mmCIF file with all atom_site columns, C-alpha atoms in Angstrom:
data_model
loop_
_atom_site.group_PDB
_atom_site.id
_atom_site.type_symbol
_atom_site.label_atom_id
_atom_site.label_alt_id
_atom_site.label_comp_id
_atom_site.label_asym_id
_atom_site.label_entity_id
_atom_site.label_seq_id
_atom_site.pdbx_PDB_ins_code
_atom_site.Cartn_x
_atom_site.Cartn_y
_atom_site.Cartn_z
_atom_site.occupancy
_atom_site.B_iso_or_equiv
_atom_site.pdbx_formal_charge
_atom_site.auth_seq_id
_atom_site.auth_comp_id
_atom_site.auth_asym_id
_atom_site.auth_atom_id
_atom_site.pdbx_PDB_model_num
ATOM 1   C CA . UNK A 1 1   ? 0.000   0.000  0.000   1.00 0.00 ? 16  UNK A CA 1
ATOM 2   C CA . UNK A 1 2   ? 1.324   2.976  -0.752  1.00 0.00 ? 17  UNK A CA 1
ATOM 3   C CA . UNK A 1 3   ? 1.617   5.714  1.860   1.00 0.00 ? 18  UNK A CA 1
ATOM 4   C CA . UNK A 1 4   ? -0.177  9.748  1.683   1.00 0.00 ? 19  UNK A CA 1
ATOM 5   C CA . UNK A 1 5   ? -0.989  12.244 4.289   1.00 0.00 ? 20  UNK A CA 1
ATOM 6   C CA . UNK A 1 6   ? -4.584  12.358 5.301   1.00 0.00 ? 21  UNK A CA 1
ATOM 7   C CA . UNK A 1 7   ? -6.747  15.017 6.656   1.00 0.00 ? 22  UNK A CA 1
ATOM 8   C CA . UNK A 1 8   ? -9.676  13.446 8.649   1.00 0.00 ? 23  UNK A CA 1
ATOM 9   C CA . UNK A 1 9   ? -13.118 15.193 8.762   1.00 0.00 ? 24  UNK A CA 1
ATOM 10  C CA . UNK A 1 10  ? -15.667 13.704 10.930  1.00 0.00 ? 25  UNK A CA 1
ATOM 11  C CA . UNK A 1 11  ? -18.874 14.796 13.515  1.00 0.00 ? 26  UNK A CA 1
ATOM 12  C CA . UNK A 1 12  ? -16.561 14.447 17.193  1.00 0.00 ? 27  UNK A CA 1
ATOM 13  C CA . UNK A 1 13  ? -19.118 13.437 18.894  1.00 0.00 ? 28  UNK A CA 1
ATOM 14  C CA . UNK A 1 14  ? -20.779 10.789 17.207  1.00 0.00 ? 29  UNK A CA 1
ATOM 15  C CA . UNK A 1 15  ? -18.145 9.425  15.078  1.00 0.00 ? 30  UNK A CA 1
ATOM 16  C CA . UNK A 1 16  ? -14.901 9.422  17.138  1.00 0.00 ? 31  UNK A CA 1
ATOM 17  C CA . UNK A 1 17  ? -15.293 5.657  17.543  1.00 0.00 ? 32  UNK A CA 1
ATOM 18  C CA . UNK A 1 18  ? -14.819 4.815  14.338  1.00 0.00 ? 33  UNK A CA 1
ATOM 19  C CA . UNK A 1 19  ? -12.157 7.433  14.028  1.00 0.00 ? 34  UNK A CA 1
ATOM 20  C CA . UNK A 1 20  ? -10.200 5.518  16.575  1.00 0.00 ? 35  UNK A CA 1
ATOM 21  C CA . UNK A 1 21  ? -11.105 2.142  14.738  1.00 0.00 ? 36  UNK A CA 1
ATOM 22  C CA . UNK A 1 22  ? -9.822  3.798  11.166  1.00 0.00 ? 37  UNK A CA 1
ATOM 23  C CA . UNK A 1 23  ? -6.376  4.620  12.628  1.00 0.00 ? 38  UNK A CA 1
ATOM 24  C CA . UNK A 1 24  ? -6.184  1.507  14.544  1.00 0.00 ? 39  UNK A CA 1
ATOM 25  C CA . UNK A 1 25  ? -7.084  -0.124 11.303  1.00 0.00 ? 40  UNK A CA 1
ATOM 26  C CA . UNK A 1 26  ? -4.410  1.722  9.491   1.00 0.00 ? 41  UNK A CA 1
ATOM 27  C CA . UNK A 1 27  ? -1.658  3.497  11.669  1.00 0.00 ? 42  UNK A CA 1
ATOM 28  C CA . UNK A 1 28  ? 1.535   4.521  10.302  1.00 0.00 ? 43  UNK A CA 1
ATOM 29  C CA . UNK A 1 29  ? 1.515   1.678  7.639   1.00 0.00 ? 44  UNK A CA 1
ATOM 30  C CA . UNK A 1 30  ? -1.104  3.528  4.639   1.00 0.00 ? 45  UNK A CA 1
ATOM 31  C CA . UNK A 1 31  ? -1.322  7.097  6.171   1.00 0.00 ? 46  UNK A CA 1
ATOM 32  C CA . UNK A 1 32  ? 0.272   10.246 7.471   1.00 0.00 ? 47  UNK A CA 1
ATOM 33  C CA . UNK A 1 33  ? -2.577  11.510 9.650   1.00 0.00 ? 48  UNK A CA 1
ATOM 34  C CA . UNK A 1 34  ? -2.843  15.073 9.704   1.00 0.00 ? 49  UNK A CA 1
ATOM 35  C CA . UNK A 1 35  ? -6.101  15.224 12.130  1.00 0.00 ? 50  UNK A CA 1
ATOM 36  C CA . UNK A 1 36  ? -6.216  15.929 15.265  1.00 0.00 ? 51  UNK A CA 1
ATOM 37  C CA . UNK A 1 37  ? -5.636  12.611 17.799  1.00 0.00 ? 52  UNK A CA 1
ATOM 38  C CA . UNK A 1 38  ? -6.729  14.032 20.944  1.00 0.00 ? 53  UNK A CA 1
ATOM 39  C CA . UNK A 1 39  ? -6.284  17.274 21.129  1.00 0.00 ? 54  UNK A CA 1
ATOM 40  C CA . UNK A 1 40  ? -9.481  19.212 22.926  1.00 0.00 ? 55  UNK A CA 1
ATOM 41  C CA . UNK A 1 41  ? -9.952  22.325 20.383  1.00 0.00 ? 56  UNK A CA 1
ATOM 42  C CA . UNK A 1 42  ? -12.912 23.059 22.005  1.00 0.00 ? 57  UNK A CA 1
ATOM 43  C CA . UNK A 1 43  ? -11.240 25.789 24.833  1.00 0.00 ? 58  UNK A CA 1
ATOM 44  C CA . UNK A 1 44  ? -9.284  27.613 21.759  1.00 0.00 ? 59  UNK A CA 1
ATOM 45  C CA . UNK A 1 45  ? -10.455 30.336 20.083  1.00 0.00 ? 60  UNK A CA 1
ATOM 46  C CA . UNK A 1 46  ? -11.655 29.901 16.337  1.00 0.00 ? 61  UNK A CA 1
ATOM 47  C CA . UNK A 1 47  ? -8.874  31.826 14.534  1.00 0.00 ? 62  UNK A CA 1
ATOM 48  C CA . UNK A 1 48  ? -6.477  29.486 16.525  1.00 0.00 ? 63  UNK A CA 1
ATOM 49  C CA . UNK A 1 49  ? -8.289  26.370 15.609  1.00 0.00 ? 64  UNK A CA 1
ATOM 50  C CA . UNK A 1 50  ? -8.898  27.343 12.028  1.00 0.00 ? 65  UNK A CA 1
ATOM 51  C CA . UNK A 1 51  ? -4.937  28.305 11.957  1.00 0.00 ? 66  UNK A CA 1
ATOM 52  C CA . UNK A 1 52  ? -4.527  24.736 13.364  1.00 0.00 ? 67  UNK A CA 1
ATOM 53  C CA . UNK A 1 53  ? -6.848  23.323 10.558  1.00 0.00 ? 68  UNK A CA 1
ATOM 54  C CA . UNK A 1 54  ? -5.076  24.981 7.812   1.00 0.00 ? 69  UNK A CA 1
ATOM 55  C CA . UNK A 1 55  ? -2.186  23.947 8.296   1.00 0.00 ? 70  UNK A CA 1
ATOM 56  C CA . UNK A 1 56  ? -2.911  20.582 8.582   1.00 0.00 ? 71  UNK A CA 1
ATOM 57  C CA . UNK A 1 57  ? -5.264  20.824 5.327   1.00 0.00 ? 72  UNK A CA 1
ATOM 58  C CA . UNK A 1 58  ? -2.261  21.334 3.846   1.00 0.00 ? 73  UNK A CA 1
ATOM 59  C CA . UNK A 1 59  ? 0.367   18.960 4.556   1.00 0.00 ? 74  UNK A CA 1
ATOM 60  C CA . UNK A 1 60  ? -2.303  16.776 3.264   1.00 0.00 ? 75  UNK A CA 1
ATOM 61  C CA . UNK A 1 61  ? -3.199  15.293 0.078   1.00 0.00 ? 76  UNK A CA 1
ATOM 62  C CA . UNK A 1 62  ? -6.649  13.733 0.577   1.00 0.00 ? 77  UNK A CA 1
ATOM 63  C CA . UNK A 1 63  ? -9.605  14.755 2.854   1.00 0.00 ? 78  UNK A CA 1
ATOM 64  C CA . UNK A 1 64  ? -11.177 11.538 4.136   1.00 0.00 ? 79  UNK A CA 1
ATOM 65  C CA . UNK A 1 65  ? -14.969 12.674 5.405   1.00 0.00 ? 80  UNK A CA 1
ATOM 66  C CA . UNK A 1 66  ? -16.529 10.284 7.910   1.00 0.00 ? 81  UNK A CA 1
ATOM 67  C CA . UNK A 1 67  ? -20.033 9.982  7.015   1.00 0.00 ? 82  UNK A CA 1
ATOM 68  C CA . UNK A 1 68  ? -22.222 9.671  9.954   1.00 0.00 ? 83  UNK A CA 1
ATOM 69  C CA . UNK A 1 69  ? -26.259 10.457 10.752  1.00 0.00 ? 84  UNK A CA 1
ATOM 70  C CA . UNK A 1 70  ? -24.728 13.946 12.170  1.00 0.00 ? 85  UNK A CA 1
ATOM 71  C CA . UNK A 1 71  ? -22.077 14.919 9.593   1.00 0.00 ? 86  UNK A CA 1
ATOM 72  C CA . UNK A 1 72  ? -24.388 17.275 7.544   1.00 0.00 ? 87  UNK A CA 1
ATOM 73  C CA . UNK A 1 73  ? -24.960 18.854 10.614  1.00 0.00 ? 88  UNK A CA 1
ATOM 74  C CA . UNK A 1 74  ? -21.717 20.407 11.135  1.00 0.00 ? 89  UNK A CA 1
ATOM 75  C CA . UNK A 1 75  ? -20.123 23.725 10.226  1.00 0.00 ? 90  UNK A CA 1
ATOM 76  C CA . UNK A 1 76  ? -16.644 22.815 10.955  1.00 0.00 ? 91  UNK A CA 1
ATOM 77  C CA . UNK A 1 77  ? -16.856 19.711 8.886   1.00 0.00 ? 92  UNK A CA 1
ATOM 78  C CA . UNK A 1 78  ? -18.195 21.898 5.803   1.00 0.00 ? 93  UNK A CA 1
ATOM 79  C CA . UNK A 1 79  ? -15.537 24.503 6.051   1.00 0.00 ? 94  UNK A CA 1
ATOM 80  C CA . UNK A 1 80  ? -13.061 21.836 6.296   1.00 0.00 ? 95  UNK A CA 1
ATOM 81  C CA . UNK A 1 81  ? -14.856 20.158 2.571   1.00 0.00 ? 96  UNK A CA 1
ATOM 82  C CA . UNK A 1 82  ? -14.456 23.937 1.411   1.00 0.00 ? 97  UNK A CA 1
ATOM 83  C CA . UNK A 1 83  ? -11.009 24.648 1.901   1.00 0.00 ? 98  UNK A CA 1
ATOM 84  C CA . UNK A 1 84  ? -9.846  21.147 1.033   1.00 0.00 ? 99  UNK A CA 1
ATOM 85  C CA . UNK A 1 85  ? -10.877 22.354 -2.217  1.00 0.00 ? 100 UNK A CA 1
ATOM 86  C CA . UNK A 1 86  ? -8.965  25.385 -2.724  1.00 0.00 ? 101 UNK A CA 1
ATOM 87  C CA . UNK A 1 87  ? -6.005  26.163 -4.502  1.00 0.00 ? 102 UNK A CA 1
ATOM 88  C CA . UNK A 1 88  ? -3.694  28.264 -2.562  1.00 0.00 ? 103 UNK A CA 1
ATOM 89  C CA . UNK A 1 89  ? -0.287  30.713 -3.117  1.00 0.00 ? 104 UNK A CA 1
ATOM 90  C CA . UNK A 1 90  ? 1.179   31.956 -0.760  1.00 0.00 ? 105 UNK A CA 1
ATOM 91  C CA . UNK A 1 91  ? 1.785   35.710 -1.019  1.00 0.00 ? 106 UNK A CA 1
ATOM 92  C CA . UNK A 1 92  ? 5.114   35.621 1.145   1.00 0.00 ? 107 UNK A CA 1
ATOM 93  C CA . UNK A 1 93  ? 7.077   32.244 -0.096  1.00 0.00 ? 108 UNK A CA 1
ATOM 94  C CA . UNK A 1 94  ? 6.612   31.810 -3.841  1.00 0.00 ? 109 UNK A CA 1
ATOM 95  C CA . UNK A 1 95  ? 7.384   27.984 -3.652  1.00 0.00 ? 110 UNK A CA 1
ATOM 96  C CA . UNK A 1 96  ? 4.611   27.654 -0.970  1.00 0.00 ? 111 UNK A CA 1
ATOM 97  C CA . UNK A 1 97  ? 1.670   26.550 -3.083  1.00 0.00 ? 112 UNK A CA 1
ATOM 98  C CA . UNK A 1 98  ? -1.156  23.897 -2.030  1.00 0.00 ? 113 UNK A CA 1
ATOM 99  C CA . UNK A 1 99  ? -3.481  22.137 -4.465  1.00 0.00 ? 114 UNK A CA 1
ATOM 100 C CA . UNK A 1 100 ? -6.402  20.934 -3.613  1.00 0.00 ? 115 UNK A CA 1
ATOM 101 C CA . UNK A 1 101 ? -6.723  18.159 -1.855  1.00 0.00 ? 116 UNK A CA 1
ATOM 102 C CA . UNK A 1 102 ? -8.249  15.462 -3.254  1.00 0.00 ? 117 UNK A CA 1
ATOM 103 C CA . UNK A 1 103 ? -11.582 13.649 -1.257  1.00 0.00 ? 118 UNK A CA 1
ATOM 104 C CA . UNK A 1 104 ? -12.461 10.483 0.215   1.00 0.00 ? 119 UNK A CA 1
ATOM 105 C CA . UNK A 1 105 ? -16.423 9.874  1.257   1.00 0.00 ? 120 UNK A CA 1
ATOM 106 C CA . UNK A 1 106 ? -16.381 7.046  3.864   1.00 0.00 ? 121 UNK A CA 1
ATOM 107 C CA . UNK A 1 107 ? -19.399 6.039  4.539   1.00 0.00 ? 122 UNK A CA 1
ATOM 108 C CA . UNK A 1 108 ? -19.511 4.617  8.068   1.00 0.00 ? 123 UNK A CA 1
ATOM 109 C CA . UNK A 1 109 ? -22.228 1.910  9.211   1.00 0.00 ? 124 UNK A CA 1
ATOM 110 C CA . UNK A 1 110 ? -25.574 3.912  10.223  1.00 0.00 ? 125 UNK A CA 1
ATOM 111 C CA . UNK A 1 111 ? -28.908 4.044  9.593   1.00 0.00 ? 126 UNK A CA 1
ATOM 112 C CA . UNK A 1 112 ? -29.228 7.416  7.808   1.00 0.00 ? 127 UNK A CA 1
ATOM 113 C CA . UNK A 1 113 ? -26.130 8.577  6.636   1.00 0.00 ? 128 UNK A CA 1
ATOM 114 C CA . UNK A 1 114 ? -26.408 12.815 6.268   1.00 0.00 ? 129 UNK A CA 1
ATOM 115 C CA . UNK A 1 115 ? -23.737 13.812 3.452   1.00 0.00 ? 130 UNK A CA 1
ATOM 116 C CA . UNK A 1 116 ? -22.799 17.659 3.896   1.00 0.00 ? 131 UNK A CA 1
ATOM 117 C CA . UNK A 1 117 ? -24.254 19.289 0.567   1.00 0.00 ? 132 UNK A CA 1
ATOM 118 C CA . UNK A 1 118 ? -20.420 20.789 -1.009  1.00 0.00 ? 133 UNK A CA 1
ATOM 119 C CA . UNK A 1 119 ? -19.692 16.906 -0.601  1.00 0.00 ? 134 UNK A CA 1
ATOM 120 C CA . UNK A 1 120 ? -22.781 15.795 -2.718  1.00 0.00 ? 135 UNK A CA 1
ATOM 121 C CA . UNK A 1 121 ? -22.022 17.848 -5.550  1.00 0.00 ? 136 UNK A CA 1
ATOM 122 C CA . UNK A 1 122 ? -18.612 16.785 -5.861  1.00 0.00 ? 137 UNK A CA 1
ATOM 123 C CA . UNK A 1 123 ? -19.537 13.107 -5.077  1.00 0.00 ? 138 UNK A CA 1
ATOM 124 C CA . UNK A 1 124 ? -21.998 13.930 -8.337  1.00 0.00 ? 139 UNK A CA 1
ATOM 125 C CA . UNK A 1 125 ? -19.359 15.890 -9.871  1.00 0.00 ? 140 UNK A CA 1
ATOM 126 C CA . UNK A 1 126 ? -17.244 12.780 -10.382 1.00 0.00 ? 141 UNK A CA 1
ATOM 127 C CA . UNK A 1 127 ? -14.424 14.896 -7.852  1.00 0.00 ? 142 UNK A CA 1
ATOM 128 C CA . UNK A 1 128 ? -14.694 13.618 -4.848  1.00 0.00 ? 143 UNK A CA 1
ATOM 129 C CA . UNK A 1 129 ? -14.637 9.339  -4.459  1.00 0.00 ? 144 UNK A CA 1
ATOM 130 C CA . UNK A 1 130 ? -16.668 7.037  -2.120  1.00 0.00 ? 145 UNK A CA 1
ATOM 131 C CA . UNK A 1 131 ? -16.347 4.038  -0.007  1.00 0.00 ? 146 UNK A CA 1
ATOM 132 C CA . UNK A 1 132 ? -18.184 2.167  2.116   1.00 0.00 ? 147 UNK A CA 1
ATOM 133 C CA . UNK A 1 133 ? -16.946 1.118  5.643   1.00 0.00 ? 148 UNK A CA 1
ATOM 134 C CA . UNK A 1 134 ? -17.079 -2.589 4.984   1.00 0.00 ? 149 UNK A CA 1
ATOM 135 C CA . UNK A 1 135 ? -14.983 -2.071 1.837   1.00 0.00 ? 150 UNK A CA 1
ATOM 136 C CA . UNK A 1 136 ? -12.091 -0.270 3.779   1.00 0.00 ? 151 UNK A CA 1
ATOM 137 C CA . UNK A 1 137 ? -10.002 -3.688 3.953   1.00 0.00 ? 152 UNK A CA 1
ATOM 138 C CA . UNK A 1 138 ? -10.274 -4.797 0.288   1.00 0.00 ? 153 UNK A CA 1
ATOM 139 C CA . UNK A 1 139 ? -10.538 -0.945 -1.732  1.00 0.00 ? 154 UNK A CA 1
ATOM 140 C CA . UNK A 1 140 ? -9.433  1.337  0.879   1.00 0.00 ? 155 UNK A CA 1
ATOM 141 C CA . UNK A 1 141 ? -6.045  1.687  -0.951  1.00 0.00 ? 156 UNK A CA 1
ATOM 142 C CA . UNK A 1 142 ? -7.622  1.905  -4.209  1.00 0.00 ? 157 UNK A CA 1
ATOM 143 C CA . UNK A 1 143 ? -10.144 4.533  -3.405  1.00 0.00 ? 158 UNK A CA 1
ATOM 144 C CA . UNK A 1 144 ? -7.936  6.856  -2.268  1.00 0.00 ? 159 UNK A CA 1
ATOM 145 C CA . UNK A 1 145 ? -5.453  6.450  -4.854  1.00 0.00 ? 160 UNK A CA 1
ATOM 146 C CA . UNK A 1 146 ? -8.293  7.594  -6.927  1.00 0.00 ? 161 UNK A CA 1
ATOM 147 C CA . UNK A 1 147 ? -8.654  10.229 -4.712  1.00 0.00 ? 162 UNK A CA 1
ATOM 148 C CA . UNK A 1 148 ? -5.546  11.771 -4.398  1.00 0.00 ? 163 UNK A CA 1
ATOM 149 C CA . UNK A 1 149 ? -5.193  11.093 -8.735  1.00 0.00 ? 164 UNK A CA 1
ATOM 150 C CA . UNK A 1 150 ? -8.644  12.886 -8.984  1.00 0.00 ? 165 UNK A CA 1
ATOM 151 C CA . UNK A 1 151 ? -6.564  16.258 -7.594  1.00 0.00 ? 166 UNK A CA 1
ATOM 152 C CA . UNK A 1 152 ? -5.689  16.890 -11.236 1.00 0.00 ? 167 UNK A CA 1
ATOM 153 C CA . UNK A 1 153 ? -9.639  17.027 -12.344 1.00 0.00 ? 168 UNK A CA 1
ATOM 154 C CA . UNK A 1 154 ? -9.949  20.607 -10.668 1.00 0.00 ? 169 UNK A CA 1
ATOM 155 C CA . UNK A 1 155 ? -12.539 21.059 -13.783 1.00 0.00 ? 170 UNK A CA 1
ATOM 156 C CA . UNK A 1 156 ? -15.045 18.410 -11.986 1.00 0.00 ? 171 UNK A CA 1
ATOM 157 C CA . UNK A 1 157 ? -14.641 20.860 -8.213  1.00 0.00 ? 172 UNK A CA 1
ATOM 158 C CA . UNK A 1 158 ? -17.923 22.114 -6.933  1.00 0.00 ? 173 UNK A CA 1
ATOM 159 C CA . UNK A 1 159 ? -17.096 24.372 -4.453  1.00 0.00 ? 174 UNK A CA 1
ATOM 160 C CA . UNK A 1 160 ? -19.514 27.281 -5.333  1.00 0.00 ? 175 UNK A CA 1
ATOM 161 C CA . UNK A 1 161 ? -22.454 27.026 -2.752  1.00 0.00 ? 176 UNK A CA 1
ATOM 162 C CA . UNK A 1 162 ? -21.520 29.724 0.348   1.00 0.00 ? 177 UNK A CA 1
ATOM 163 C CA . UNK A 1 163 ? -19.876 28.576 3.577   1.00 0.00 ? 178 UNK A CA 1
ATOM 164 C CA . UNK A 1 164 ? -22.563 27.307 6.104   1.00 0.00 ? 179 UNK A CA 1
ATOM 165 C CA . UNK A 1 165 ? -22.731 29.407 8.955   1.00 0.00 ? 180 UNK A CA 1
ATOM 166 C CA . UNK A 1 166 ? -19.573 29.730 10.799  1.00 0.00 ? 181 UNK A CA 1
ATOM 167 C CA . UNK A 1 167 ? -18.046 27.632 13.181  1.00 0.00 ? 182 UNK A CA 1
ATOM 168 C CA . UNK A 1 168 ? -18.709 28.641 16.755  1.00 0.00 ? 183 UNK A CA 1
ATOM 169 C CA . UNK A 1 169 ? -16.392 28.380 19.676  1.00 0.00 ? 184 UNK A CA 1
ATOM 170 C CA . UNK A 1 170 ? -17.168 28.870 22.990  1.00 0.00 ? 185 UNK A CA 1
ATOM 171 C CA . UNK A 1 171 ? -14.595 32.148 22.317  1.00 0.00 ? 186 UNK A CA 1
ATOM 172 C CA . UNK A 1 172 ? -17.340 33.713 20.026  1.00 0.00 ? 187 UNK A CA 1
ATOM 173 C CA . UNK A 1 173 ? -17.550 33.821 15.963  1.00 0.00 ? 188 UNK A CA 1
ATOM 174 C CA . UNK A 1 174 ? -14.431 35.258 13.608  1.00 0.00 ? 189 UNK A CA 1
ATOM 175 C CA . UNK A 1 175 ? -14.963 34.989 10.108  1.00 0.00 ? 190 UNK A CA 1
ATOM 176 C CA . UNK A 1 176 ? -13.357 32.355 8.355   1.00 0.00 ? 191 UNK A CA 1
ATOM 177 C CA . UNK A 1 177 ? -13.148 34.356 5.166   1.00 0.00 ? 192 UNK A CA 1
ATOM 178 C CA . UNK A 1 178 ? -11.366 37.389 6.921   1.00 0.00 ? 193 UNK A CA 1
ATOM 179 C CA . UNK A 1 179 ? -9.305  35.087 8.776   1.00 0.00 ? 194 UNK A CA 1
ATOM 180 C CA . UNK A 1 180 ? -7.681  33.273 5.862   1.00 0.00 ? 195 UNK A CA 1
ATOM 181 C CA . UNK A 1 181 ? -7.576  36.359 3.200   1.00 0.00 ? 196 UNK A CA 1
ATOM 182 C CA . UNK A 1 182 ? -10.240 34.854 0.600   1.00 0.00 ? 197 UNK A CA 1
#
C-alpha cells in the first residue's frame, strides 16, 4: 500500500469511535494523519483552531470525510470540505503553493447517513470518491489512490455554494473568510 498524508473530517461526537477504529485499522503503515488525535480544540479560540486546521489541510493530500447520521450537521466539517478544495499561493514564499486536496467519502455503518451538501455535488461531480466502511479492507487503498489522482480534475470541483454558517467556539464567531484572506 502505498503511503499519503490524510486530513480526517468527521462529527466528534458521534463518530470518534470509528475514528479511533480507522487509525487503529491503518496506523503509520497507509497514512500520514494530519487530524487531530486528541487534542481538545474546544477551549481555543476559532482563529487558533482554524490556523490549526489549515495547516494541517495542507500537509495533506486527501480529505477523508466520515459519514455519519450527524455529519451534515456540522459547520466545521463543511468549512473543512471547502477549503480542502482550494487552490492556494502563498503571497510571502513563492514555492509555498497547495493544491487541492483530493476527497475520500467514507461512509460509516448507520442508519441514515447525512452527506454535507459541497460533498454531494462533488460526489456527483465525479471529484470527490466514495467508499463504504465494509470495503475499507479490500478498496481502501484503491479509493484513495483515486482520490488523491482525482486532484488533477480541478474542472469536476464544486465548491460554489456559500460557507454554512460559521463555526462557533465557545470564544465567540471570527470569520473564516477574513481570517484566511479569501
Amino acid at each position: 500500500m502505498e503511503k499519503r498524508n490524510y486530513f480526517i473530517s468527521y462529527h466528534h461526537s458521534s463518530n470518534y469511535t470509528q475514528l479511533k477504529e480507522l487509525r487503529d485499522k491503518f496506523g503509520n503503515k497507509t497514512f500520514g494523519d494530519y487530524g487531530f488525535k486528541d487534542e481538545n480544540l474546544g477551549e481555543f479560540s476559532k482563529q487558533f483552531i482554524s490556523k490549526k486546521i489549515q495547516w494541517r489541510l495542507w500537509s495533506s493530500s486527501v480529505t477523508i470525510v466520515l459519514i455519519g447520521e450527524k455529519t451534515a450537521e456540522s459547520a466545521w466539517i463543511d468549512w473543512e470540505i471547502w477549503y480542502s478544495l482550494q487552490s492556494y499561493q502563498d503571497p510571502n514564499v513563492s514555492r509555498r503553493r497547495y493544491k487541492p486536496k483530493g476527497l475520500l467519502a467514507l461512509y460509516l455503518p448507520c442508519n441514515n447517513p447525512s452527506v454535507p451538501e459541497r460533498l454531494q455535488q462533488n460526489i456527483d461531480s465525479g471529484y470527490a470518491v466514495e467508499i463504504f466502511w465494509d470495503e475499507i479492507d479490500t478498496h481502501f487503498n484503491e479509493k484513495s489512490t483515486q482520490a488523491y489522482k482525482n486532484r488533477n480534475n480541478i474542472h469536476l470541483i464544486q465548491n460554489s455554494i456559500p460557507l454554512r454558517e460559521e463555526p462557533k467556539t465557545q470564544f465567540g464567531n471570527l470569520s473564516l473568510k477574513k481570517l484566511f484572506n479569501l
